[in-house]
PDB file of C-alpha atoms and ligand atoms in Angstrom:
ATOM      1  CA  MET L 118     -13.228  69.232 -26.119  1.00 82.00           C
ATOM      2  CA  LYS L 119     -11.499  71.951 -28.146  1.00 93.00           C
ATOM      3  CA  GLN L 120      -8.522  71.499 -25.856  1.00 97.00           C
ATOM      4  CA  TYR L 121      -7.985  67.938 -27.124  1.00 98.00           C
ATOM      5  CA  GLN L 122      -7.481  69.324 -30.622  1.00 98.00           C
ATOM      6  CA  ALA L 123      -5.366  72.242 -29.362  1.00 98.00           C
ATOM      7  CA  LEU L 124      -2.876  69.838 -27.785  1.00 98.00           C
ATOM      8  CA  MET L 125      -2.875  67.720 -30.955  1.00 98.00           C
ATOM      9  CA  GLN L 126      -1.935  70.851 -32.933  1.00 98.00           C
ATOM     10  CA  ASP L 127       0.724  71.674 -30.295  1.00 98.00           C
ATOM     11  CA  ILE L 128       2.317  68.235 -30.806  1.00 98.00           C
ATOM     12  CA  LEU L 129       2.258  68.709 -34.597  1.00 98.00           C
ATOM     13  CA  ASP L 130       3.760  72.207 -34.413  1.00 98.00           C
ATOM     14  CA  ASN L 131       6.223  71.836 -31.568  1.00 98.00           C
ATOM     15  CA  GLY L 132       7.003  68.121 -31.392  1.00 98.00           C
ATOM     16  CA  THR L 133      10.313  66.417 -32.141  1.00 98.00           C
ATOM     17  CA  ASP L 134      10.426  63.459 -34.528  1.00 98.00           C
ATOM     18  CA  ARG L 135      12.058  60.534 -32.776  1.00 96.00           C
ATOM     19  CA  GLY L 136      12.263  56.768 -32.628  1.00 93.00           C
ATOM     20  CA  ASP L 137      10.403  54.623 -30.087  1.00 91.00           C
ATOM     21  CA  ARG L 138      10.183  51.083 -28.712  1.00 89.00           C
ATOM     22  CA  THR L 139       7.643  49.978 -31.313  1.00 90.00           C
ATOM     23  CA  GLY L 140       9.811  51.031 -34.287  1.00 92.00           C
ATOM     24  CA  VAL L 141       6.986  53.118 -35.804  1.00 95.00           C
ATOM     25  CA  GLY L 142       8.444  56.490 -34.798  1.00 96.00           C
ATOM     26  CA  THR L 143       6.594  59.432 -33.237  1.00 97.00           C
ATOM     27  CA  ARG L 144       6.397  63.206 -33.095  1.00 98.00           C
ATOM     28  CA  SER L 145       6.398  64.030 -29.397  1.00 98.00           C
ATOM     29  CA  ILE L 146       6.370  66.800 -26.814  1.00 98.00           C
ATOM     30  CA  PHE L 147       7.081  66.533 -23.091  1.00 98.00           C
ATOM     31  CA  GLY L 148       5.009  67.885 -20.214  1.00 98.00           C
ATOM     32  CA  ARG L 149       1.508  69.189 -20.952  1.00 98.00           C
ATOM     33  CA  GLN L 150      -1.857  69.221 -19.179  1.00 98.00           C
ATOM     34  CA  LEU L 151      -5.570  69.063 -20.038  1.00 98.00           C
ATOM     35  CA  ARG L 152      -8.355  69.861 -17.556  1.00 98.00           C
ATOM     36  CA  PHE L 153     -12.026  68.832 -17.779  1.00 98.00           C
ATOM     37  CA  ASP L 154     -14.734  70.126 -15.431  1.00 98.00           C
ATOM     38  CA  LEU L 155     -16.820  66.963 -15.123  1.00 98.00           C
ATOM     39  CA  ALA L 156     -19.901  69.003 -14.168  1.00 98.00           C
ATOM     40  CA  GLU L 157     -19.892  70.463 -17.700  1.00 97.00           C
ATOM     41  CA  GLY L 158     -20.515  67.115 -19.376  1.00 98.00           C
ATOM     42  CA  PHE L 159     -18.877  63.753 -19.838  1.00 98.00           C
ATOM     43  CA  PRO L 160     -15.564  64.168 -21.733  1.00 98.00           C
ATOM     44  CA  LEU L 161     -16.139  61.682 -24.508  1.00 98.00           C
ATOM     45  CA  LEU L 162     -14.438  62.828 -27.700  1.00 98.00           C
ATOM     46  CA  THR L 163     -16.992  64.074 -30.252  1.00 98.00           C
ATOM     47  CA  THR L 164     -14.631  64.639 -33.206  1.00 98.00           C
ATOM     48  CA  LYS L 165     -14.619  60.888 -33.882  1.00 98.00           C
ATOM     49  CA  LYS L 166     -16.830  58.089 -32.638  1.00 98.00           C
ATOM     50  CA  LEU L 167     -15.509  56.179 -29.612  1.00 97.00           C
ATOM     51  CA  TYR L 168     -16.592  52.684 -28.719  1.00 93.00           C
ATOM     52  CA  THR L 169     -17.841  53.409 -25.193  1.00 95.00           C
ATOM     53  CA  ARG L 170     -18.497  49.785 -24.246  1.00 97.00           C
ATOM     54  CA  ALA L 171     -14.824  48.941 -24.734  1.00 97.00           C
ATOM     55  CA  ILE L 172     -13.836  51.757 -22.392  1.00 98.00           C
ATOM     56  CA  ILE L 173     -16.313  50.701 -19.685  1.00 98.00           C
ATOM     57  CA  HIS L 174     -15.472  46.997 -19.933  1.00 98.00           C
ATOM     58  CA  GLU L 175     -11.753  47.734 -19.722  1.00 98.00           C
ATOM     59  CA  LEU L 176     -12.266  49.778 -16.536  1.00 98.00           C
ATOM     60  CA  LEU L 177     -14.470  47.091 -14.926  1.00 98.00           C
ATOM     61  CA  TRP L 178     -11.801  44.529 -15.868  1.00 98.00           C
ATOM     62  CA  PHE L 179      -9.063  46.610 -14.193  1.00 98.00           C
ATOM     63  CA  LEU L 180     -11.248  47.012 -11.090  1.00 98.00           C
ATOM     64  CA  ASN L 181     -11.805  43.257 -10.903  1.00 98.00           C
ATOM     65  CA  GLY L 182      -8.039  42.874 -10.615  1.00 98.00           C
ATOM     66  CA  GLU L 183      -7.953  40.834 -13.796  1.00 98.00           C
ATOM     67  CA  THR L 184      -4.944  40.578 -16.118  1.00 98.00           C
ATOM     68  CA  ASN L 185      -6.126  37.866 -18.516  1.00 98.00           C
ATOM     69  CA  ILE L 186      -7.963  39.077 -21.632  1.00 98.00           C
ATOM     70  CA  GLN L 187     -10.671  36.366 -21.453  1.00 98.00           C
ATOM     71  CA  TYR L 188     -13.261  38.719 -19.895  1.00 98.00           C
ATOM     72  CA  LEU L 189     -12.548  41.354 -22.566  1.00 98.00           C
ATOM     73  CA  GLN L 190     -12.795  38.816 -25.386  1.00 97.00           C
ATOM     74  CA  ASP L 191     -16.064  37.436 -23.957  1.00 98.00           C
ATOM     75  CA  ASN L 192     -17.369  40.991 -24.295  1.00 98.00           C
ATOM     76  CA  LYS L 193     -15.909  41.498 -27.795  1.00 97.00           C
ATOM     77  CA  VAL L 194     -13.301  44.003 -26.617  1.00 97.00           C
ATOM     78  CA  ARG L 195     -10.099  43.471 -28.602  1.00 96.00           C
ATOM     79  CA  ILE L 196      -7.920  46.367 -27.439  1.00 95.00           C
ATOM     80  CA  TRP L 197      -5.469  44.221 -25.423  1.00 96.00           C
ATOM     81  CA  ASP L 198      -5.180  41.260 -27.829  1.00 96.00           C
ATOM     82  CA  GLU L 199      -1.859  42.237 -29.408  1.00 94.00           C
ATOM     83  CA  TRP L 200       0.137  42.031 -26.186  1.00 95.00           C
ATOM     84  CA  ALA L 201      -1.146  38.844 -24.531  1.00 96.00           C
ATOM     85  CA  THR L 202       0.324  35.326 -24.425  1.00 97.00           C
ATOM     86  CA  GLU L 203      -1.385  32.366 -26.165  1.00 96.00           C
ATOM     87  CA  GLN L 204      -3.269  31.836 -22.894  1.00 97.00           C
ATOM     88  CA  GLY L 205      -4.402  35.462 -22.834  1.00 97.00           C
ATOM     89  CA  ASP L 206      -2.124  36.589 -20.007  1.00 98.00           C
ATOM     90  CA  LEU L 207      -0.627  40.070 -19.747  1.00 98.00           C
ATOM     91  CA  GLY L 208       1.415  39.556 -16.571  1.00 98.00           C
ATOM     92  CA  PRO L 209       0.934  41.886 -13.565  1.00 98.00           C
ATOM     93  CA  VAL L 210      -0.495  44.907 -15.458  1.00 98.00           C
ATOM     94  CA  TYR L 211      -2.944  47.504 -14.061  1.00 98.00           C
ATOM     95  CA  GLY L 212      -5.511  45.202 -12.433  1.00 98.00           C
ATOM     96  CA  ALA L 213      -2.838  43.318 -10.489  1.00 98.00           C
ATOM     97  CA  GLN L 214      -1.080  46.439  -9.243  1.00 98.00           C
ATOM     98  CA  TRP L 215      -4.315  48.258  -8.330  1.00 98.00           C
ATOM     99  CA  ARG L 216      -5.886  45.353  -6.419  1.00 98.00           C
ATOM    100  CA  SER L 217      -3.038  43.122  -5.261  1.00 98.00           C
ATOM    101  CA  TRP L 218       0.307  44.934  -5.149  1.00 98.00           C
ATOM    102  CA  ALA L 219       2.763  42.328  -3.853  1.00 96.00           C
ATOM    103  CA  CYS L 220       4.571  43.133  -0.594  1.00 95.00           C
ATOM    104  CA  PRO L 221       7.957  41.703   0.379  1.00 93.00           C
ATOM    105  CA  ASP L 222       6.323  39.701   3.220  1.00 95.00           C
ATOM    106  CA  GLY L 223       3.996  37.872   0.821  1.00 95.00           C
ATOM    107  CA  SER L 224       0.876  39.900   1.626  1.00 97.00           C
ATOM    108  CA  THR L 225      -0.828  42.177  -0.914  1.00 98.00           C
ATOM    109  CA  VAL L 226      -2.241  45.713  -0.899  1.00 98.00           C
ATOM    110  CA  ASP L 227      -5.658  46.486  -2.401  1.00 98.00           C
ATOM    111  CA  GLN L 228      -5.026  50.096  -3.388  1.00 98.00           C
ATOM    112  CA  ILE L 229      -8.589  50.649  -4.647  1.00 98.00           C
ATOM    113  CA  ALA L 230     -10.303  49.420  -1.462  1.00 98.00           C
ATOM    114  CA  GLN L 231      -7.909  51.547   0.613  1.00 98.00           C
ATOM    115  CA  LEU L 232      -8.549  54.575  -1.599  1.00 98.00           C
ATOM    116  CA  ILE L 233     -12.335  54.466  -1.087  1.00 98.00           C
ATOM    117  CA  GLU L 234     -11.950  53.956   2.663  1.00 98.00           C
ATOM    118  CA  GLN L 235      -9.482  56.839   2.954  1.00 98.00           C
ATOM    119  CA  ILE L 236     -11.570  59.268   0.881  1.00 98.00           C
ATOM    120  CA  LYS L 237     -14.581  58.501   3.107  1.00 98.00           C
ATOM    121  CA  THR L 238     -12.740  58.784   6.413  1.00 98.00           C
ATOM    122  CA  LYS L 239     -10.002  61.363   5.680  1.00 98.00           C
ATOM    123  CA  PRO L 240     -11.137  63.452   2.715  1.00 98.00           C
ATOM    124  CA  ASN L 241      -8.437  66.064   3.293  1.00 98.00           C
ATOM    125  CA  SER L 242      -5.624  63.556   2.991  1.00 98.00           C
ATOM    126  CA  ARG L 243      -2.944  64.319   0.408  1.00 98.00           C
ATOM    127  CA  ARG L 244      -2.235  60.663  -0.056  1.00 98.00           C
ATOM    128  CA  HIS L 245      -5.197  59.530  -2.164  1.00 98.00           C
ATOM    129  CA  ILE L 246      -2.827  57.924  -4.659  1.00 98.00           C
ATOM    130  CA  ILE L 247      -2.938  54.789  -6.775  1.00 98.00           C
ATOM    131  CA  THR L 248       0.219  53.688  -8.560  1.00 98.00           C
ATOM    132  CA  ALA L 249       0.664  50.998 -11.181  1.00 98.00           C
ATOM    133  CA  TRP L 250       4.390  51.787 -11.556  1.00 98.00           C
ATOM    134  CA  ASN L 251       5.963  48.824  -9.776  1.00 98.00           C
ATOM    135  CA  PRO L 252       9.657  48.635 -10.714  1.00 97.00           C
ATOM    136  CA  ALA L 253       9.887  44.994  -9.604  1.00 96.00           C
ATOM    137  CA  ASP L 254       7.421  43.927 -12.303  1.00 97.00           C
ATOM    138  CA  LEU L 255       8.467  46.124 -15.247  1.00 98.00           C
ATOM    139  CA  PRO L 256       9.122  44.374 -18.563  1.00 98.00           C
ATOM    140  CA  ASP L 257      12.504  43.836 -20.163  1.00 97.00           C
ATOM    141  CA  GLU L 258      12.225  45.868 -23.388  1.00 92.00           C
ATOM    142  CA  SER L 259      14.736  43.681 -25.245  1.00 95.00           C
ATOM    143  CA  ILE L 260      12.100  40.894 -25.415  1.00 95.00           C
ATOM    144  CA  SER L 261       8.494  41.006 -26.657  1.00 95.00           C
ATOM    145  CA  PRO L 262       5.423  41.916 -24.560  1.00 96.00           C
ATOM    146  CA  SER L 263       4.120  38.329 -24.586  1.00 96.00           C
ATOM    147  CA  GLU L 264       7.543  36.906 -23.663  1.00 97.00           C
ATOM    148  CA  ASN L 265       7.595  39.245 -20.680  1.00 97.00           C
ATOM    149  CA  ALA L 266       4.128  38.061 -19.652  1.00 97.00           C
ATOM    150  CA  GLU L 267       5.308  34.420 -19.953  1.00 96.00           C
ATOM    151  CA  GLN L 268       8.041  35.265 -17.467  1.00 96.00           C
ATOM    152  CA  GLY L 269       5.666  36.861 -14.964  1.00 97.00           C
ATOM    153  CA  LYS L 270       6.562  40.434 -15.875  1.00 98.00           C
ATOM    154  CA  MET L 271       4.149  43.069 -17.203  1.00 98.00           C
ATOM    155  CA  ALA L 272       3.584  42.739 -20.967  1.00 98.00           C
ATOM    156  CA  LEU L 273       3.757  46.553 -21.163  1.00 97.00           C
ATOM    157  CA  ALA L 274       4.995  49.118 -18.654  1.00 97.00           C
ATOM    158  CA  PRO L 275       2.015  51.138 -17.349  1.00 98.00           C
ATOM    159  CA  CYS L 276       1.311  54.207 -19.512  1.00 98.00           C
ATOM    160  CA  HIS L 277      -1.263  55.795 -17.195  1.00 97.00           C
ATOM    161  CA  CYS L 278       0.885  55.069 -14.191  1.00 97.00           C
ATOM    162  CA  LEU L 279      -0.138  57.187 -11.193  1.00 98.00           C
ATOM    163  CA  PHE L 280      -3.257  59.070 -10.161  1.00 98.00           C
ATOM    164  CA  GLN L 281      -4.382  61.124  -7.192  1.00 98.00           C
ATOM    165  CA  PHE L 282      -7.777  62.192  -5.877  1.00 98.00           C
ATOM    166  CA  TYR L 283      -8.563  65.467  -4.105  1.00 98.00           C
ATOM    167  CA  VAL L 284     -11.683  66.506  -2.169  1.00 98.00           C
ATOM    168  CA  ALA L 285     -12.760  70.163  -1.749  1.00 98.00           C
ATOM    169  CA  ASP L 286     -16.171  71.853  -1.414  1.00 98.00           C
ATOM    170  CA  GLY L 287     -17.897  68.477  -1.575  1.00 98.00           C
ATOM    171  CA  LYS L 288     -16.373  67.732  -4.975  1.00 98.00           C
ATOM    172  CA  LEU L 289     -13.971  64.989  -6.010  1.00 98.00           C
ATOM    173  CA  SER L 290     -11.200  65.716  -8.500  1.00 98.00           C
ATOM    174  CA  CYS L 291      -8.704  63.326 -10.053  1.00 98.00           C
ATOM    175  CA  GLN L 292      -5.314  63.948 -11.615  1.00 98.00           C
ATOM    176  CA  LEU L 293      -3.576  61.364 -13.765  1.00 98.00           C
ATOM    177  CA  TYR L 294       0.099  61.273 -14.648  1.00 98.00           C
ATOM    178  CA  GLN L 295       0.497  59.543 -18.002  1.00 98.00           C
ATOM    179  CA  ARG L 296       4.159  58.924 -18.805  1.00 98.00           C
ATOM    180  CA  SER L 297       3.529  57.895 -22.408  1.00 98.00           C
ATOM    181  CA  ALA L 298       0.485  58.862 -24.422  1.00 98.00           C
ATOM    182  CA  ASP L 299      -0.595  57.621 -27.876  1.00 98.00           C
ATOM    183  CA  TYR L 300      -2.470  60.853 -28.483  1.00 98.00           C
ATOM    184  CA  PHE L 301      -4.662  59.769 -31.380  1.00 98.00           C
ATOM    185  CA  LEU L 302      -5.757  56.251 -30.314  1.00 98.00           C
ATOM    186  CA  GLY L 303      -5.156  55.837 -26.587  1.00 97.00           C
ATOM    187  CA  VAL L 304      -5.755  59.288 -25.075  1.00 98.00           C
ATOM    188  CA  PRO L 305      -9.487  59.576 -25.926  1.00 98.00           C
ATOM    189  CA  PHE L 306      -9.943  56.192 -24.182  1.00 98.00           C
ATOM    190  CA  ASN L 307      -7.828  57.254 -21.201  1.00 98.00           C
ATOM    191  CA  ILE L 308      -9.755  60.536 -20.689  1.00 98.00           C
ATOM    192  CA  ALA L 309     -13.123  58.777 -20.757  1.00 98.00           C
ATOM    193  CA  SER L 310     -11.912  55.946 -18.531  1.00 98.00           C
ATOM    194  CA  TYR L 311     -10.580  58.201 -15.759  1.00 98.00           C
ATOM    195  CA  ALA L 312     -13.611  60.500 -15.995  1.00 98.00           C
ATOM    196  CA  LEU L 313     -15.834  57.445 -15.555  1.00 98.00           C
ATOM    197  CA  PHE L 314     -13.790  56.183 -12.620  1.00 98.00           C
ATOM    198  CA  THR L 315     -14.001  59.623 -10.953  1.00 98.00           C
ATOM    199  CA  HIS L 316     -17.815  59.521 -11.268  1.00 98.00           C
ATOM    200  CA  MET L 317     -17.884  56.035  -9.688  1.00 98.00           C
ATOM    201  CA  VAL L 318     -15.618  56.965  -6.770  1.00 98.00           C
ATOM    202  CA  ALA L 319     -17.630  60.169  -6.210  1.00 98.00           C
ATOM    203  CA  GLN L 320     -20.869  58.175  -6.101  1.00 98.00           C
ATOM    204  CA  GLN L 321     -19.409  55.676  -3.626  1.00 98.00           C
ATOM    205  CA  CYS L 322     -18.164  58.492  -1.381  1.00 98.00           C
ATOM    206  CA  ASP L 323     -21.296  60.695  -1.660  1.00 98.00           C
ATOM    207  CA  LEU L 324     -19.395  63.499  -3.377  1.00 98.00           C
ATOM    208  CA  ALA L 325     -20.102  65.565  -6.473  1.00 98.00           C
ATOM    209  CA  VAL L 326     -17.626  65.472  -9.367  1.00 98.00           C
ATOM    210  CA  GLY L 327     -14.935  68.130  -9.756  1.00 98.00           C
ATOM    211  CA  ASP L 328     -12.164  68.218 -12.371  1.00 98.00           C
ATOM    212  CA  PHE L 329     -10.291  65.522 -14.217  1.00 98.00           C
ATOM    213  CA  VAL L 330      -6.751  66.804 -14.728  1.00 98.00           C
ATOM    214  CA  HIS L 331      -4.715  64.903 -17.308  1.00 98.00           C
ATOM    215  CA  THR L 332      -0.968  65.463 -17.044  1.00 98.00           C
ATOM    216  CA  PHE L 333       1.293  64.111 -19.785  1.00 98.00           C
ATOM    217  CA  GLY L 334       4.940  63.113 -19.866  1.00 98.00           C
ATOM    218  CA  ASP L 335       5.710  62.079 -23.476  1.00 98.00           C
ATOM    219  CA  ALA L 336       2.596  62.901 -25.550  1.00 98.00           C
ATOM    220  CA  HIS L 337       3.056  61.680 -29.098  1.00 98.00           C
ATOM    221  CA  LEU L 338       1.511  61.213 -32.506  1.00 98.00           C
ATOM    222  CA  TYR L 339       2.709  58.058 -34.243  1.00 98.00           C
ATOM    223  CA  HIS L 340       4.199  58.824 -37.653  1.00 97.00           C
ATOM    224  CA  ASN L 341       1.663  56.561 -39.358  1.00 97.00           C
ATOM    225  CA  HIS L 342      -1.158  58.694 -37.866  1.00 98.00           C
ATOM    226  CA  LEU L 343       0.190  61.937 -39.393  1.00 97.00           C
ATOM    227  CA  THR L 344      -1.910  61.642 -42.547  1.00 96.00           C
ATOM    228  CA  ASP L 345      -4.707  63.591 -44.246  1.00 97.00           C
ATOM    229  CA  ASP L 346      -7.308  61.012 -43.296  1.00 97.00           C
ATOM    230  CA  ILE L 347      -6.239  60.533 -39.641  1.00 98.00           C
ATOM    231  CA  VAL L 348      -4.713  63.431 -37.645  1.00 98.00           C
ATOM    232  CA  HIS L 349      -5.497  66.157 -40.188  1.00 98.00           C
ATOM    233  CA  GLU L 350      -9.074  64.913 -40.566  1.00 98.00           C
ATOM    234  CA  GLN L 351      -9.436  64.981 -36.753  1.00 98.00           C
ATOM    235  CA  LEU L 352      -8.217  68.581 -36.618  1.00 98.00           C
ATOM    236  CA  LYS L 353     -10.704  69.747 -39.275  1.00 97.00           C
ATOM    237  CA  ARG L 354     -13.775  68.594 -37.360  1.00 98.00           C
ATOM    238  CA  GLU L 355     -15.859  70.922 -35.191  1.00 98.00           C
ATOM    239  CA  PRO L 356     -16.342  69.648 -31.603  1.00 98.00           C
ATOM    240  CA  ARG L 357     -19.974  69.072 -30.587  1.00 98.00           C
ATOM    241  CA  ALA L 358     -21.825  69.307 -27.250  1.00 98.00           C
ATOM    242  CA  LEU L 359     -20.633  66.763 -24.680  1.00 98.00           C
ATOM    243  CA  PRO L 360     -22.870  63.871 -23.685  1.00 98.00           C
ATOM    244  CA  THR L 361     -23.964  63.239 -20.091  1.00 98.00           C
ATOM    245  CA  LEU L 362     -23.288  60.189 -17.947  1.00 98.00           C
ATOM    246  CA  THR L 363     -25.933  58.729 -15.654  1.00 98.00           C
ATOM    247  CA  ILE L 364     -25.149  55.925 -13.212  1.00 98.00           C
ATOM    248  CA  LYS L 365     -28.491  54.201 -12.818  1.00 98.00           C
ATOM    249  CA  ARG L 366     -27.997  52.646  -9.357  1.00 98.00           C
ATOM    250  CA  LYS L 367     -25.560  52.867  -6.469  1.00 98.00           C
ATOM    251  CA  PRO L 368     -23.856  49.496  -6.058  1.00 98.00           C
ATOM    252  CA  ALA L 369     -22.826  48.414  -2.541  1.00 98.00           C
ATOM    253  CA  SER L 370     -19.125  48.835  -3.393  1.00 98.00           C
ATOM    254  CA  ILE L 371     -16.777  50.138  -6.083  1.00 98.00           C
ATOM    255  CA  PHE L 372     -16.308  46.510  -7.199  1.00 98.00           C
ATOM    256  CA  GLU L 373     -19.949  45.800  -8.039  1.00 98.00           C
ATOM    257  CA  TYR L 374     -20.639  48.024 -11.046  1.00 98.00           C
ATOM    258  CA  LYS L 375     -21.955  46.338 -14.201  1.00 98.00           C
ATOM    259  CA  ILE L 376     -21.906  47.575 -17.785  1.00 98.00           C
ATOM    260  CA  ASP L 377     -25.663  48.237 -17.745  1.00 98.00           C
ATOM    261  CA  ASP L 378     -25.341  50.622 -14.790  1.00 98.00           C
ATOM    262  CA  PHE L 379     -24.000  53.312 -17.103  1.00 98.00           C
ATOM    263  CA  GLU L 380     -26.033  55.385 -19.511  1.00 98.00           C
ATOM    264  CA  ILE L 381     -24.447  57.890 -21.861  1.00 98.00           C
ATOM    265  CA  ALA L 382     -27.017  60.257 -23.342  1.00 98.00           C
ATOM    266  CA  GLY L 383     -26.669  62.863 -26.063  1.00 98.00           C
ATOM    267  CA  TYR L 384     -23.521  61.446 -27.696  1.00 98.00           C
ATOM    268  CA  ASP L 385     -23.550  62.697 -31.298  1.00 98.00           C
ATOM    269  CA  PRO L 386     -20.007  62.225 -32.606  1.00 98.00           C
ATOM    270  CA  HIS L 387     -18.459  62.631 -36.027  1.00 98.00           C
ATOM    271  CA  PRO L 388     -17.785  59.251 -37.716  1.00 98.00           C
ATOM    272  CA  THR L 389     -15.075  56.790 -36.656  1.00 98.00           C
ATOM    273  CA  ILE L 390     -11.515  57.347 -37.894  1.00 98.00           C
ATOM    274  CA  LYS L 391      -9.602  54.103 -38.279  1.00 97.00           C
ATOM    275  CA  ALA L 392      -5.894  54.123 -37.444  1.00 97.00           C
ATOM    276  CA  PRO L 393      -3.228  51.422 -37.013  1.00 96.00           C
ATOM    277  CA  ILE L 394      -2.081  50.599 -33.453  1.00 95.00           C
ATOM    278  CA  ALA L 395       1.658  50.424 -32.666  1.00 93.00           C
ATOM    279  CA  VAL L 396       2.489  47.225 -30.750  1.00 89.00           C
TER     280      VAL L 396
HETATM  281  N1  LIG Y 513      -0.302  50.846 -27.176  1.00 55.44           N
HETATM  282  C1  LIG Y 513      -0.435  51.869 -28.035  1.00 55.44           C
HETATM  283  N2  LIG Y 513       0.395  51.981 -29.073  1.00 55.44           N
HETATM  284  N3  LIG Y 513      -1.391  52.808 -27.868  1.00 55.44           N
HETATM  285  C2  LIG Y 513      -2.254  52.738 -26.808  1.00 55.44           C
HETATM  286  O1  LIG Y 513      -3.124  53.619 -26.672  1.00 55.44           O
HETATM  287  C3  LIG Y 513      -2.138  51.680 -25.880  1.00 55.44           C
HETATM  288  N4  LIG Y 513      -2.961  51.555 -24.770  1.00 55.44           N
HETATM  289  C4  LIG Y 513      -3.241  50.228 -24.281  1.00 55.44           C
HETATM  290  C5  LIG Y 513      -2.021  49.446 -24.366  1.00 55.44           C
HETATM  291  N5  LIG Y 513      -1.070  49.689 -25.279  1.00 55.44           N
HETATM  292  C6  LIG Y 513      -1.154  50.745 -26.112  1.00 55.44           C
HETATM  293  C7  LIG Y 513      -4.337  49.591 -25.113  1.00 55.44           C
HETATM  294  N6  LIG Y 513      -5.415  50.500 -25.376  1.00 55.44           N
HETATM  295  C8  LIG Y 513      -7.191  51.006 -29.114  1.00 55.44           C
HETATM  296  C9  LIG Y 513      -7.544  51.821 -28.050  1.00 55.44           C
HETATM  297  C10 LIG Y 513      -6.943  51.656 -26.806  1.00 55.44           C
HETATM  298  C11 LIG Y 513      -5.980  50.674 -26.628  1.00 55.44           C
HETATM  299  C12 LIG Y 513      -5.627  49.856 -27.688  1.00 55.44           C
HETATM  300  C13 LIG Y 513      -6.236  50.017 -28.917  1.00 55.44           C
HETATM  301  C14 LIG Y 513      -7.833  51.136 -30.458  1.00 55.44           C
HETATM  302  O2  LIG Y 513      -7.382  50.526 -31.405  1.00 55.44           O
HETATM  303  N7  LIG Y 513      -8.902  51.887 -30.603  1.00 55.44           N
HETATM  304  C15 LIG Y 513      -9.597  52.026 -31.876  1.00 55.44           C
HETATM  305  C16 LIG Y 513     -10.606  50.929 -32.078  1.00 55.44           C
HETATM  306  C17 LIG Y 513     -11.229  50.414 -30.830  1.00 55.44           C
HETATM  307  C18 LIG Y 513     -12.258  49.299 -31.077  1.00 55.44           C
HETATM  308  O3  LIG Y 513     -13.362  49.651 -31.536  1.00 55.44           O
HETATM  309  O4  LIG Y 513     -11.955  48.130 -30.815  1.00 55.44           O
HETATM  310  C19 LIG Y 513     -10.251  53.387 -31.931  1.00 55.44           C
HETATM  311  O5  LIG Y 513     -10.594  53.805 -33.044  1.00 55.44           O
HETATM  312  O6  LIG Y 513     -10.423  54.038 -30.900  1.00 55.44           O
HETATM  313  C20 LIG Y 513      -3.336  52.726 -23.995  1.00 55.44           C
HETATM  314  O7  LIG Y 513      -3.788  52.607 -22.749  1.00 55.44           O
END
């Protein structure tokens, strides 16, 4: 994962310091890409320790179509707490858009179920796309995330907003377009999450894994992460060998995976680096 650090250095060297919605301020660049060959190992960052269970639970929660943080809290995952209402609601964020995109006629589209069906029946299609960017449900940025959720809007506009799958030579690749990327805290989660999802879709469709391509719009380092003990510490560390992912059984559908189905072996990261999250 040397390329993760290379892009971090690129943001430091070539980024522009600017304001943002959260008020924290960022150094940011626009339009970059990382590529991971998933056959070479599971792209879990080794230059700090990541909490893998949080990443897996969040993905299973998205796939269940859920948008209330109760399931995450039951599993001690706190990464969405800051944005939810008192009742734990986030409005129609990822899970809602992926599984039940609202149509004008009152019906809904299950983009994930359609994706699996289409990859199985028409692998060469150029339309294997999932989008969470639903303009009708976007938040009003002049009010808070939880106020938006109270009003039935998304608490936060989707950051990882569109992704596409591609099948060639029996291998499944995935490309994500991330419009806004918190490079220190969010991106390591996002890489692992989409790599995991690609492995699951490949298993369901009897394909091997190809590349995960991560395309960025605004990739930024928050100003309060630009310190000796956060970003500069991260850049000093030597990347280690990647772990491997094993999926221990093949569930009957993409919606039936459980946390214990996943085994990550050989993960030997450098220690955690704590950093404040911008809300
Ligand atoms: N807002 C911001 N500012 N950054 C993000 O990455 C982000 N997300 C989601 C929604 N809003 C965001 C939430 N995802 C952590 C990681 C991912 C998150 C939110 C928080 C985090 O704090 N990680 C810590 C500790 C994790 C833990 O152990 O609980 C870490 O060290 O990795 C991007 O999709």
